[in-house]
Amino acid sequence: MTHTLPDLPYSYDALEPFISRQIMELHHKKHHQTYVNSLNAAEAAYAKASSPKERIALQAALKFNGGGHINHSLFWKNLAPAASEGKGNGGALKDGPFKTALLEAFGSLDAFKKEFNTTTAGIQGSGWGWLGLNPQTKKLEIATTSNQDPLLTLVPIIGVDVWEHAYYLQYLNVKADYLSAIWSVINFDEAEARYNAALGGVDPATKL
């Protein structure tokens, strides 16, 4: 199959002032597009490979660019224009099964954000912070992955990109400020939909 760059479900400036238009355009049009192009090239080369050695040599490119495509496709839907700015539903956690599960796991929304941000800020180099559902225990857990590795041990509910290209143009080297600001544009409605689907055994990453 040929992979394509997904459209954003909002305009490039819709997440301002929390994430700038410039960041969103570069992140989507340049960075994600590069992962898509490189994944298609790696898969085409894999299909033409004539030996196990050639196929093994392509594994790193498939993992990195495939993960980049999966993670970013999930990330765009994780975001929404901020309710605090009167633009949308971003940052608004409504009553429902997901909120109940989140509070059971972490005690409060603020406690969850603090633990998530502390864990994610501790990533050395580039990577992703995740809230995921443990498919065995059906409990919400915080996890991180390095580089563009997709989340495999949990079903992804919320993912936050902490590569520098996701925030540097606006927040410079202060990753903590970016992590604090992004909760104003997190789409908790999407998180609840993923949570409900995950309870039924559906992983959103398999639907991309």
Coordinates of N, CA and C in Angstrom, one line a residue:
M1 N 0.8 -1.2 0.0 CA 0.0 0.0 0.0 C 0.9 1.2 0.0
T2 N 0.3 2.3 -0.5 CA 1.0 3.6 -0.5 C 0.5 4.5 0.6
H3 N 1.4 4.9 1.4 CA 1.0 5.8 2.6 C 0.9 7.2 2.1
T4 N -0.1 8.0 2.7 CA -0.2 9.4 2.3 C -0.3 10.2 3.6
L5 N 0.0 11.5 3.4 CA 0.0 12.4 4.5 C -1.5 12.7 4.9
P6 N -1.9 12.5 6.1 CA -3.3 12.8 6.5 C -3.5 14.3 6.6
D7 N -4.7 14.7 6.3 CA -5.1 16.1 6.5 C -5.2 16.4 8.0
L8 N -5.0 17.6 8.4 CA -5.2 18.0 9.8 C -6.7 18.2 9.9
P9 N -7.3 17.9 11.1 CA -8.7 18.1 11.3 C -9.0 19.6 11.8
Y10 N -8.1 20.5 11.5 CA -8.2 21.9 11.9 C -7.2 22.7 11.1
S11 N -7.3 24.0 11.1 CA -6.4 24.8 10.3 C -5.0 24.9 11.0
Y12 N -4.0 25.3 10.3 CA -2.7 25.4 10.9 C -2.6 26.4 12.0
D13 N -3.4 27.4 12.0 CA -3.3 28.4 13.1 C -4.3 28.1 14.2
A14 N -5.1 27.0 14.2 CA -6.2 26.8 15.1 C -5.7 26.5 16.5
L15 N -4.5 26.1 16.7 CA -4.0 25.8 18.0 C -3.3 26.9 18.7
E16 N -3.2 28.1 18.1 CA -2.6 29.2 18.7 C -3.4 29.7 19.8
P17 N -2.8 30.3 20.9 CA -1.4 30.7 21.0 C -0.5 29.5 21.6
F18 N -1.1 28.4 21.8 CA -0.3 27.3 22.4 C 0.7 26.6 21.5
I19 N 0.3 26.4 20.3 CA 1.2 25.9 19.3 C 1.0 26.8 18.0
S20 N 2.1 27.4 17.6 CA 2.1 28.4 16.5 C 1.8 27.8 15.2
R21 N 1.3 28.6 14.3 CA 1.0 28.2 12.9 C 2.3 27.7 12.2
Q22 N 3.4 28.4 12.5 CA 4.7 28.1 11.8 C 5.1 26.7 12.2
I23 N 5.0 26.4 13.5 CA 5.3 25.0 14.0 C 4.5 24.0 13.3
M24 N 3.2 24.2 13.3 CA 2.2 23.2 12.7 C 2.5 23.0 11.3
E25 N 2.7 24.0 10.5 CA 3.0 23.9 9.1 C 4.3 23.1 8.8
L26 N 5.3 23.5 9.5 CA 6.6 22.7 9.3 C 6.5 21.3 9.8
H27 N 5.8 21.1 10.9 CA 5.7 19.8 11.5 C 4.9 18.9 10.6
H28 N 3.8 19.3 10.1 CA 2.9 18.5 9.3 C 3.5 18.4 7.8
K29 N 3.7 19.5 7.2 CA 4.1 19.5 5.8 C 5.5 19.0 5.5
K30 N 6.4 19.2 6.4 CA 7.8 18.9 6.2 C 8.2 17.6 6.9
H31 N 8.0 17.6 8.2 CA 8.5 16.4 9.0 C 7.6 15.2 8.8
H32 N 6.3 15.3 8.9 CA 5.5 14.1 8.7 C 5.5 13.7 7.3
Q33 N 5.5 14.6 6.4 CA 5.6 14.2 4.9 C 6.9 13.5 4.6
T34 N 8.0 13.8 5.3 CA 9.3 13.1 5.1 C 9.2 11.7 5.6
Y35 N 8.5 11.5 6.7 CA 8.3 10.1 7.2 C 7.5 9.3 6.2
V36 N 6.5 9.9 5.7 CA 5.6 9.2 4.7 C 6.4 8.8 3.5
N37 N 7.1 9.8 2.9 CA 7.9 9.5 1.7 C 9.0 8.4 2.0
S38 N 9.6 8.5 3.1 CA 10.7 7.6 3.4 C 10.1 6.2 3.7
L39 N 9.0 6.1 4.3 CA 8.3 4.8 4.5 C 7.9 4.2 3.2
N40 N 7.4 4.9 2.3 CA 7.0 4.4 1.0 C 8.2 3.9 0.3
A41 N 9.3 4.6 0.3 CA 10.5 4.2 -0.3 C 11.1 2.9 0.3
A42 N 11.1 2.9 1.6 CA 11.6 1.7 2.3 C 10.8 0.4 2.0
E43 N 9.4 0.6 2.0 CA 8.6 -0.5 1.7 C 8.7 -1.0 0.2
A44 N 8.9 0.0 -0.7 CA 9.2 -0.4 -2.1 C 10.5 -1.2 -2.2
A45 N 11.5 -0.7 -1.5 CA 12.8 -1.4 -1.6 C 12.7 -2.8 -0.9
Y46 N 11.9 -2.9 0.1 CA 11.7 -4.2 0.8 C 11.1 -5.2 -0.1
A47 N 10.1 -4.7 -0.9 CA 9.3 -5.6 -1.8 C 10.2 -6.1 -2.9
K48 N 11.2 -5.3 -3.3 CA 12.1 -5.7 -4.4 C 13.4 -6.4 -3.9
A49 N 13.6 -6.5 -2.5 CA 14.8 -7.1 -2.0 C 14.8 -8.6 -2.4
S50 N 16.0 -9.1 -2.7 CA 16.1 -10.4 -3.2 C 16.8 -11.4 -2.3
S51 N 17.1 -10.9 -1.1 CA 17.8 -11.7 -0.1 C 17.4 -11.3 1.3
P52 N 17.5 -12.2 2.2 CA 17.3 -11.9 3.6 C 18.2 -10.7 4.1
K53 N 19.4 -10.7 3.7 CA 20.3 -9.7 4.1 C 19.8 -8.3 3.7
E54 N 19.3 -8.2 2.5 CA 18.7 -6.9 2.0 C 17.5 -6.5 2.8
R55 N 16.7 -7.4 3.1 CA 15.5 -7.1 3.9 C 15.8 -6.7 5.3
I56 N 16.8 -7.4 5.9 CA 17.2 -7.1 7.3 C 17.8 -5.7 7.3
A57 N 18.5 -5.3 6.3 CA 19.1 -4.0 6.2 C 18.1 -2.8 6.2
L58 N 16.9 -3.2 5.8 CA 15.8 -2.2 5.6 C 15.0 -2.0 6.9
Q59 N 15.2 -2.9 7.9 CA 14.4 -2.9 9.1 C 14.4 -1.6 9.9
A60 N 15.6 -1.0 10.0 CA 15.7 0.2 10.7 C 14.9 1.4 10.1
A61 N 15.0 1.4 8.8 CA 14.2 2.5 8.0 C 12.7 2.3 8.1
L62 N 12.3 1.0 8.1 CA 10.9 0.7 8.2 C 10.4 1.1 9.6
K63 N 11.2 0.7 10.6 CA 10.7 1.0 12.0 C 10.7 2.5 12.3
F64 N 11.7 3.2 11.9 CA 11.8 4.7 12.2 C 10.7 5.4 11.4
N65 N 10.6 5.2 10.1 CA 9.7 6.0 9.3 C 8.2 5.5 9.5
G66 N 8.1 4.2 9.7 CA 6.8 3.7 10.0 C 6.2 4.2 11.3
G67 N 7.1 4.2 12.3 CA 6.8 4.8 13.6 C 6.5 6.3 13.5
G68 N 7.3 7.0 12.8 CA 7.0 8.4 12.6 C 5.7 8.7 12.0
H69 N 5.3 7.9 11.0 CA 4.0 8.1 10.4 C 2.8 7.7 11.3
I70 N 3.0 6.6 12.0 CA 1.9 6.2 13.0 C 1.8 7.2 14.1
N71 N 2.9 7.5 14.7 CA 2.8 8.4 15.9 C 2.2 9.8 15.5
H72 N 2.7 10.4 14.4 CA 2.2 11.7 14.0 C 0.7 11.6 13.6
S73 N 0.3 10.6 12.9 CA -1.1 10.4 12.6 C -2.0 10.4 13.8
L74 N -1.5 9.8 14.9 CA -2.3 9.8 16.1 C -2.2 11.1 16.8
F75 N -1.0 11.8 16.7 CA -0.8 13.0 17.4 C -1.7 14.1 16.9
W76 N -1.9 14.3 15.6 CA -2.7 15.3 15.1 C -4.2 15.2 15.6
K77 N -4.7 14.0 15.7 CA -6.0 13.8 16.3 C -6.1 14.0 17.8
N78 N -4.9 13.9 18.4 CA -4.9 14.2 19.9 C -5.1 15.7 20.2
L79 N -5.0 16.5 19.2 CA -5.1 18.0 19.4 C -6.4 18.6 18.9
A80 N -6.8 19.7 19.5 CA -8.0 20.4 19.1 C -7.9 21.8 19.6
P81 N -8.5 22.8 18.8 CA -8.5 24.2 19.2 C -9.0 24.3 20.7
A82 N -8.3 25.3 21.4 CA -8.5 25.4 22.8 C -9.9 25.9 23.2
A83 N -10.5 25.2 24.2 CA -11.8 25.6 24.7 C -11.6 26.9 25.5
S84 N -10.4 27.1 26.1 CA -10.2 28.3 26.9 C -10.1 29.6 26.0
E85 N -9.9 29.4 24.7 CA -9.8 30.5 23.7 C -11.2 30.6 23.0
G86 N -12.1 29.8 23.4 CA -13.4 29.8 22.7 C -13.4 29.3 21.3
K87 N -12.4 28.4 21.0 CA -12.2 27.9 19.6 C -12.7 26.5 19.4
G88 N -12.7 25.7 20.5 CA -13.1 24.3 20.3 C -13.2 23.6 21.6
N89 N -12.8 22.3 21.6 CA -13.0 21.5 22.8 C -11.6 21.1 23.4
G90 N -10.5 21.7 22.9 CA -9.2 21.4 23.4 C -9.1 21.7 24.9
G91 N -8.5 20.7 25.6 CA -8.3 20.9 27.1 C -9.5 20.7 28.0
A92 N -10.6 20.4 27.4 CA -11.9 20.1 28.2 C -12.1 18.6 28.4
L93 N -12.0 18.2 29.7 CA -12.2 16.8 30.0 C -13.6 16.7 30.6
K94 N -14.5 16.0 29.8 CA -15.9 15.8 30.2 C -16.1 14.6 31.0
D95 N -17.2 14.6 31.8 CA -17.6 13.5 32.6 C -17.8 12.3 31.6
G96 N -17.4 11.1 32.0 CA -17.6 9.9 31.2 C -16.6 8.8 31.7
P97 N -16.7 7.7 31.0 CA -15.8 6.5 31.4 C -14.3 6.9 31.4
F98 N -13.9 7.6 30.4 CA -12.4 8.0 30.4 C -12.0 8.8 31.6
K99 N -12.8 9.8 31.9 CA -12.5 10.7 33.0 C -12.5 9.9 34.3
T100 N -13.4 9.0 34.5 CA -13.5 8.1 35.6 C -12.3 7.3 35.8
A101 N -11.8 6.7 34.7 CA -10.6 5.8 34.7 C -9.4 6.6 35.0
L102 N -9.3 7.8 34.4 CA -8.1 8.7 34.6 C -8.0 9.1 36.1
L103 N -9.1 9.5 36.7 CA -9.1 9.9 38.1 C -8.8 8.7 39.0
E104 N -9.3 7.5 38.6 CA -9.0 6.3 39.4 C -7.5 6.0 39.4
A105 N -6.9 6.2 38.2 CA -5.5 5.9 38.1 C -4.6 6.9 38.7
F106 N -5.0 8.2 38.7 CA -4.0 9.2 39.0 C -4.5 10.1 40.2
G107 N -5.8 10.0 40.5 CA -6.3 10.8 41.6 C -7.0 12.1 41.2
S108 N -6.3 12.8 40.3 CA -6.9 14.1 39.8 C -6.3 14.4 38.4
L109 N -6.9 15.3 37.7 CA -6.4 15.6 36.4 C -5.1 16.3 36.5
D110 N -4.9 17.2 37.5 CA -3.7 17.9 37.7 C -2.6 16.9 38.1
A111 N -2.9 15.9 38.9 CA -1.9 15.0 39.3 C -1.4 14.1 38.1
F112 N -2.4 13.8 37.2 CA -2.0 13.1 36.0 C -1.1 14.0 35.1
K113 N -1.4 15.2 34.9 CA -0.6 16.1 34.1 C 0.8 16.2 34.6
K114 N 0.9 16.4 36.0 CA 2.2 16.5 36.6 C 3.0 15.3 36.4
E115 N 2.5 14.1 36.6 CA 3.2 12.9 36.4 C 3.6 12.6 35.0
F116 N 2.6 12.9 34.1 CA 2.9 12.8 32.7 C 4.1 13.7 32.2
N117 N 4.0 15.0 32.6 CA 5.0 15.9 32.2 C 6.4 15.6 32.8
T118 N 6.4 15.2 34.0 CA 7.7 14.8 34.7 C 8.3 13.7 34.0
T119 N 7.5 12.6 33.7 CA 8.0 11.4 33.0 C 8.5 11.8 31.6
T120 N 7.7 12.5 30.9 CA 8.0 12.8 29.5 C 9.2 13.8 29.4
A121 N 9.3 14.7 30.3 CA 10.4 15.7 30.3 C 11.7 15.0 30.5
G122 N 11.7 13.8 31.2 CA 12.9 13.0 31.5 C 13.4 12.2 30.3
I123 N 12.8 12.3 29.1 CA 13.3 11.6 28.0 C 14.6 12.2 27.6
Q124 N 15.6 11.4 27.4 CA 16.9 11.9 26.9 C 16.9 11.8 25.4
G125 N 17.1 13.0 24.8 CA 17.1 13.1 23.4 C 15.6 13.2 22.9
S126 N 15.3 12.6 21.8 CA 14.0 12.7 21.2 C 13.1 11.5 21.6
G127 N 11.8 11.7 21.6 CA 10.9 10.7 21.8 C 9.4 11.1 22.0
W128 N 8.6 10.3 22.6 CA 7.2 10.5 22.8 C 6.8 10.2 24.2
G129 N 5.8 11.0 24.7 CA 5.2 10.7 26.0 C 3.8 10.1 25.7
W130 N 3.4 9.1 26.4 CA 2.1 8.4 26.1 C 1.3 8.2 27.4
L131 N 0.0 8.3 27.2 CA -1.0 7.7 28.1 C -1.6 6.5 27.3
G132 N -1.5 5.3 27.9 CA -2.0 4.2 27.2 C -2.8 3.3 28.1
L133 N -3.6 2.4 27.5 CA -4.4 1.4 28.2 C -3.7 0.1 28.2
N134 N -3.4 -0.5 29.4 CA -2.8 -1.8 29.5 C -3.9 -2.8 29.1
P135 N -3.7 -3.6 28.0 CA -4.7 -4.5 27.6 C -5.0 -5.6 28.5
Q136 N -4.1 -5.9 29.4 CA -4.3 -7.0 30.4 C -5.1 -6.5 31.6
T137 N -4.6 -5.4 32.2 CA -5.3 -4.9 33.4 C -6.4 -4.0 33.2
K138 N -6.5 -3.4 31.9 CA -7.5 -2.4 31.6 C -7.3 -1.1 32.4
K139 N -6.1 -0.9 32.8 CA -5.8 0.3 33.5 C -5.0 1.3 32.7
L140 N -5.1 2.6 33.0 CA -4.4 3.6 32.2 C -3.0 3.7 32.8
E141 N -2.0 3.8 32.0 CA -0.6 4.0 32.4 C 0.2 5.0 31.6
I142 N 1.2 5.6 32.2 CA 2.0 6.5 31.4 C 3.3 5.8 31.0
A143 N 3.7 6.1 29.7 CA 4.9 5.4 29.2 C 5.6 6.4 28.3
T144 N 6.8 6.1 27.9 CA 7.6 6.9 26.9 C 8.2 5.9 25.9
T145 N 8.4 6.5 24.7 CA 9.2 5.7 23.7 C 10.3 6.6 23.2
S146 N 11.4 6.0 22.7 CA 12.5 6.8 22.2 C 12.3 7.0 20.7
N147 N 12.9 8.1 20.2 CA 12.9 8.4 18.8 C 11.5 8.4 18.2
Q148 N 11.3 7.5 17.2 CA 9.9 7.4 16.6 C 9.3 6.0 16.8
D149 N 9.8 5.4 17.9 CA 9.3 4.1 18.2 C 7.8 4.2 18.5
P150 N 7.0 3.4 18.0 CA 5.5 3.4 18.3 C 5.3 2.7 19.7
L151 N 4.2 3.0 20.3 CA 3.8 2.4 21.6 C 3.3 1.0 21.3
L152 N 4.0 0.0 21.8 CA 3.6 -1.4 21.5 C 3.1 -2.1 22.8
T153 N 3.5 -1.7 23.9 CA 3.1 -2.4 25.2 C 1.7 -2.0 25.7
L154 N 1.3 -0.8 25.3 CA 0.0 -0.3 25.7 C -0.8 0.1 24.4
V155 N -2.1 0.3 24.6 CA -2.9 0.8 23.5 C -2.8 2.4 23.6
P156 N -2.4 3.1 22.6 CA -2.2 4.5 22.8 C -3.5 5.3 22.9
I157 N -3.6 6.1 23.9 CA -4.8 6.9 24.2 C -4.5 8.4 23.9
I158 N -3.4 8.9 24.5 CA -2.8 10.2 24.2 C -1.3 10.1 24.0
G159 N -0.9 10.7 22.9 CA 0.6 10.8 22.6 C 1.0 12.2 22.4
V160 N 2.2 12.6 23.0 CA 2.7 13.9 22.9 C 4.1 13.8 22.3
D161 N 4.4 14.5 21.2 CA 5.6 14.5 20.5 C 6.6 15.5 21.3
V162 N 7.7 14.9 21.7 CA 8.7 15.8 22.4 C 10.0 15.8 21.6
W163 N 10.0 15.6 20.3 CA 11.1 16.0 19.4 C 11.2 17.5 19.4
E164 N 12.4 18.1 19.2 CA 12.5 19.5 19.3 C 11.7 20.2 18.2
H165 N 11.5 19.5 17.0 CA 10.7 20.2 15.9 C 9.3 20.4 16.3
A166 N 8.8 19.8 17.4 CA 7.4 20.0 17.8 C 7.2 21.3 18.6
Y167 N 8.3 21.9 19.1 CA 8.2 23.0 20.0 C 9.3 24.1 20.0
Y168 N 10.4 23.8 19.4 CA 11.6 24.7 19.5 C 11.4 26.1 19.0
L169 N 10.7 26.2 17.9 CA 10.5 27.5 17.3 C 9.7 28.5 18.2
Q170 N 8.9 27.9 19.1 CA 8.1 28.7 20.0 C 8.6 28.7 21.4
Y171 N 9.0 27.6 21.9 CA 9.4 27.4 23.3 C 10.9 27.3 23.5
L172 N 11.7 27.4 22.4 CA 13.1 27.2 22.5 C 13.5 25.9 23.2
N173 N 14.4 26.0 24.1 CA 14.9 24.8 24.8 C 14.1 24.4 26.1
V174 N 13.0 25.2 26.3 CA 12.2 25.0 27.6 C 11.1 24.0 27.3
K175 N 11.5 22.7 27.3 CA 10.5 21.7 27.0 C 9.4 21.7 28.0
A176 N 9.7 22.0 29.3 CA 8.6 22.0 30.3 C 7.5 23.0 30.0
D177 N 7.8 24.2 29.4 CA 6.8 25.1 29.0 C 5.9 24.6 27.9
Y178 N 6.5 23.9 27.0 CA 5.7 23.2 25.9 C 4.8 22.2 26.5
L179 N 5.3 21.4 27.4 CA 4.5 20.3 28.0 C 3.4 20.9 28.8
S180 N 3.6 22.0 29.5 CA 2.5 22.6 30.3 C 1.5 23.2 29.3
A181 N 1.9 23.8 28.3 CA 0.9 24.5 27.4 C 0.1 23.5 26.6
I182 N 0.6 22.4 26.2 CA -0.1 21.5 25.3 C -1.4 21.0 25.8
W183 N -1.5 20.9 27.2 CA -2.8 20.4 27.7 C -4.0 21.3 27.4
S184 N -3.7 22.5 27.0 CA -4.8 23.4 26.6 C -5.4 23.0 25.3
V185 N -4.6 22.2 24.5 CA -5.1 21.8 23.2 C -5.2 20.3 23.0
I186 N -5.2 19.6 24.1 CA -5.4 18.1 24.1 C -6.8 17.8 23.9
N187 N -7.1 16.9 22.9 CA -8.5 16.6 22.6 C -8.9 15.4 23.4
F188 N -9.5 15.7 24.6 CA -9.9 14.6 25.5 C -11.1 13.8 24.9
D189 N -11.9 14.4 24.0 CA -13.0 13.7 23.4 C -12.4 12.5 22.5
E190 N -11.3 12.8 21.8 CA -10.6 11.8 21.1 C -10.0 10.7 22.0
A191 N -9.5 11.2 23.1 CA -8.9 10.2 24.1 C -10.0 9.3 24.6
E192 N -11.2 9.8 24.9 CA -12.3 9.0 25.4 C -12.7 8.0 24.3
A193 N -12.8 8.4 23.0 CA -13.1 7.5 22.0 C -12.1 6.4 21.8
R194 N -10.8 6.7 22.0 CA -9.8 5.7 21.9 C -9.9 4.7 23.1
Y195 N -10.2 5.3 24.2 CA -10.3 4.5 25.5 C -11.4 3.5 25.3
N196 N -12.6 4.0 24.9 CA -13.7 3.1 24.7 C -13.4 2.0 23.7
A197 N -12.8 2.4 22.6 CA -12.4 1.4 21.6 C -11.4 0.4 22.1
A198 N -10.5 0.9 22.9 CA -9.4 0.0 23.4 C -10.0 -1.0 24.4
L199 N -11.0 -0.6 25.1 CA -11.7 -1.6 26.0 C -12.3 -2.7 25.2
G200 N -12.7 -2.4 24.0 CA -13.3 -3.4 23.1 C -12.2 -4.1 22.3
G201 N -10.9 -3.9 22.5 CA -9.9 -4.6 21.8 C -9.4 -3.9 20.6
V202 N -9.8 -2.6 20.3 CA -9.4 -2.0 19.1 C -8.2 -1.0 19.4
D203 N -7.1 -1.1 18.7 CA -6.0 -0.2 18.8 C -6.1 0.8 17.7
P204 N -6.1 2.1 18.0 CA -6.2 3.1 16.9 C -5.1 3.1 15.9
A205 N -3.9 2.6 16.4 CA -2.8 2.6 15.5 C -3.0 1.6 14.3
T206 N -3.8 0.6 14.5 CA -4.0 -0.4 13.5 C -5.0 0.1 12.4
K207 N -5.7 1.2 12.7 CA -6.7 1.8 11.8 C -6.1 2.8 10.8
L208 N -4.8 3.1 10.9 CA -4.2 4.1 10.1 C -3.8 3.6 8.7

